XYZ file of C-alpha atoms in Angstrom:
202
model
C 76.476 121.676 68.187
C 73.376 119.881 66.674
C 73.878 117.391 69.250
C 74.062 120.299 71.972
C 70.902 121.903 70.582
C 68.973 118.969 70.552
C 69.610 118.184 74.033
C 68.501 121.854 75.067
C 65.369 121.476 73.119
C 64.571 118.260 74.581
C 65.655 119.235 78.486
C 62.874 122.324 77.976
C 60.488 119.558 76.340
C 60.781 117.498 79.182
C 60.993 120.183 82.183
C 57.444 121.872 80.688
C 56.174 117.932 80.422
C 57.601 117.512 84.252
C 55.731 120.740 85.150
C 52.139 119.160 83.945
C 52.309 115.969 85.674
C 49.709 115.316 88.344
C 50.765 112.891 90.666
C 48.397 109.328 90.086
C 46.484 108.673 93.061
C 47.207 105.586 94.778
C 45.591 103.203 96.894
C 46.569 99.898 98.414
C 44.765 96.721 98.160
C 43.890 94.773 100.995
C 46.300 91.970 102.129
C 44.183 89.187 101.172
C 43.641 90.532 97.670
C 47.319 90.916 96.944
C 48.024 87.406 98.410
C 45.247 85.902 95.917
C 47.077 87.746 93.018
C 50.779 86.338 94.165
C 49.091 82.609 94.824
C 47.656 82.423 91.419
C 50.947 84.088 89.681
C 52.353 81.151 90.934
C 50.179 79.109 89.369
C 50.932 80.950 86.024
C 54.648 80.474 86.489
C 54.707 77.072 87.443
C 52.620 76.030 83.785
C 56.274 76.938 82.211
C 58.294 74.733 84.158
C 57.042 71.654 86.348
C 53.626 72.024 87.628
C 54.031 69.130 89.711
C 56.385 71.279 91.879
C 53.188 73.387 93.329
C 52.544 70.221 95.150
C 55.311 70.763 97.524
C 55.486 74.523 97.453
C 51.628 75.412 97.789
C 50.249 73.440 101.076
C 47.078 71.169 100.416
C 47.674 71.393 96.636
C 47.268 68.196 94.170
C 47.764 68.395 90.444
C 44.939 66.543 88.985
C 46.053 66.726 85.254
C 48.474 68.475 82.822
C 47.572 68.617 79.394
C 48.725 69.539 75.667
C 46.063 70.042 73.001
C 46.795 68.951 69.440
C 46.983 72.814 68.809
C 49.726 73.057 71.157
C 48.020 74.743 74.416
C 49.767 73.511 77.606
C 48.294 73.454 81.041
C 47.297 72.251 84.103
C 44.314 71.425 86.574
C 45.378 71.755 90.450
C 43.190 71.306 93.427
C 43.966 73.650 96.347
C 42.353 72.382 99.607
C 43.827 75.498 101.632
C 41.641 78.218 99.439
C 38.962 75.594 98.320
C 39.532 75.826 94.763
C 40.333 74.118 91.666
C 42.212 76.217 89.217
C 42.605 75.390 85.440
C 45.841 77.231 84.067
C 46.969 77.578 80.965
C 50.747 78.147 79.806
C 51.933 81.028 78.014
C 54.006 81.306 74.630
C 56.786 78.793 74.767
C 57.260 77.662 71.020
C 56.927 78.607 67.450
C 53.334 77.182 67.583
C 52.394 79.398 70.224
C 53.793 82.331 68.157
C 51.839 81.394 65.011
C 48.791 81.355 67.318
C 49.358 84.813 68.935
C 49.703 86.099 65.138
C 46.208 84.824 64.088
C 44.375 88.006 65.096
C 41.564 87.864 63.087
C 38.358 88.860 64.956
C 36.086 85.870 65.573
C 32.714 86.172 66.811
C 31.932 84.713 69.846
C 27.908 83.958 71.168
C 28.308 84.555 74.760
C 24.873 85.343 76.560
C 24.031 89.128 75.960
C 27.436 89.862 74.474
C 26.245 91.704 71.483
C 28.873 92.392 68.681
C 31.574 90.710 70.388
C 34.641 89.369 68.652
C 37.994 87.640 69.824
C 41.414 86.830 68.537
C 40.828 84.061 66.428
C 44.121 82.288 67.079
C 43.433 82.536 71.320
C 39.770 81.162 71.074
C 41.020 78.266 68.759
C 43.755 77.427 71.239
C 41.244 77.837 74.235
C 38.387 75.641 71.976
C 41.266 72.929 71.443
C 42.256 72.623 74.696
C 38.741 72.567 76.270
C 37.634 69.499 73.505
C 40.997 67.871 74.590
C 39.912 67.669 77.964
C 36.563 66.763 77.457
C 35.001 70.377 78.484
C 38.002 70.342 81.707
C 35.683 67.515 83.409
C 38.715 66.958 85.920
C 38.230 70.131 86.896
C 34.467 70.371 87.443
C 34.315 66.708 88.409
C 36.635 67.536 91.334
C 35.128 70.897 92.367
C 31.505 69.302 92.399
C 32.534 66.811 94.718
C 34.335 68.773 96.985
C 32.190 72.222 96.771
C 34.855 73.934 95.457
C 34.826 77.059 93.053
C 36.838 76.846 89.568
C 39.077 79.586 88.295
C 40.793 80.302 85.183
C 44.567 81.187 85.402
C 47.213 82.403 82.838
C 50.094 84.596 81.510
C 50.582 86.238 78.504
C 49.105 83.755 75.584
C 47.823 81.590 78.727
C 46.265 84.996 80.138
C 44.261 85.271 76.573
C 43.313 81.711 76.823
C 41.986 81.854 80.485
C 40.086 84.345 79.037
C 38.364 82.880 76.576
C 37.889 79.944 79.287
C 36.226 82.650 81.804
C 34.000 84.311 79.156
C 32.649 80.549 77.809
C 32.172 78.891 81.132
C 31.242 81.891 83.227
C 27.396 82.061 81.880
C 26.762 78.687 83.218
C 28.257 79.267 86.764
C 30.777 76.702 86.078
C 33.608 79.518 86.735
C 33.846 82.013 89.460
C 37.055 84.069 88.998
C 39.832 84.738 86.408
C 43.604 85.585 87.353
C 45.754 86.892 84.344
C 49.096 88.109 83.957
C 50.484 90.032 80.865
C 47.338 89.316 78.597
C 47.480 90.447 74.860
C 44.796 92.594 73.508
C 41.974 89.515 73.318
C 38.853 91.118 72.208
C 36.987 93.871 70.988
C 35.863 96.622 73.375
C 32.129 94.660 73.546
C 33.555 91.656 74.541
C 35.887 93.229 77.020
C 32.897 95.635 78.789
C 30.871 92.103 79.032
C 33.904 90.105 80.932
C 34.561 92.920 83.169
C 30.888 93.404 84.188
C 31.270 89.808 85.017
C 34.534 88.996 86.150
C 36.133 92.408 86.599
């Protein structure tokens, strides 16, 4: 009886809510945009398994470097001739140490030009700086891009997406990074920093 009454109330509540729901307007992204999203999602997935496999599955690509920083941030750098770009790809959570990084959510201030009052997630930022230091500022990516006239993008999923956001925020002001592709990104920064990133890379 109690179950039946609860069910009745739930049914009426659901019906009332359904009556007030307004269908969301939808738009279709251009094919070139969806192609880019899918391509970079494949790179983000490859970071968990076998980055080298990209060379056989993505025409004209070459993995230039794979890295694991002392703090446990994995990733790889891949040159993609068909799209004239070099991607810095960061792997997401795959270890206990990565989980500890995720939990280190203390706000950390950043000094991105024009980003007043901006703070970011301490753990993600620490992982980013560690990877940057370990790879000598991602020199392999920037040297290849400079030699070929290619652009550089930051890519990642989950923890890797958060680190990619740190990468873009840090390197975009100097003109080193053109685009960012993140999938399943955690809450990475405060509103001021998010607005700053969106206005430049959104």
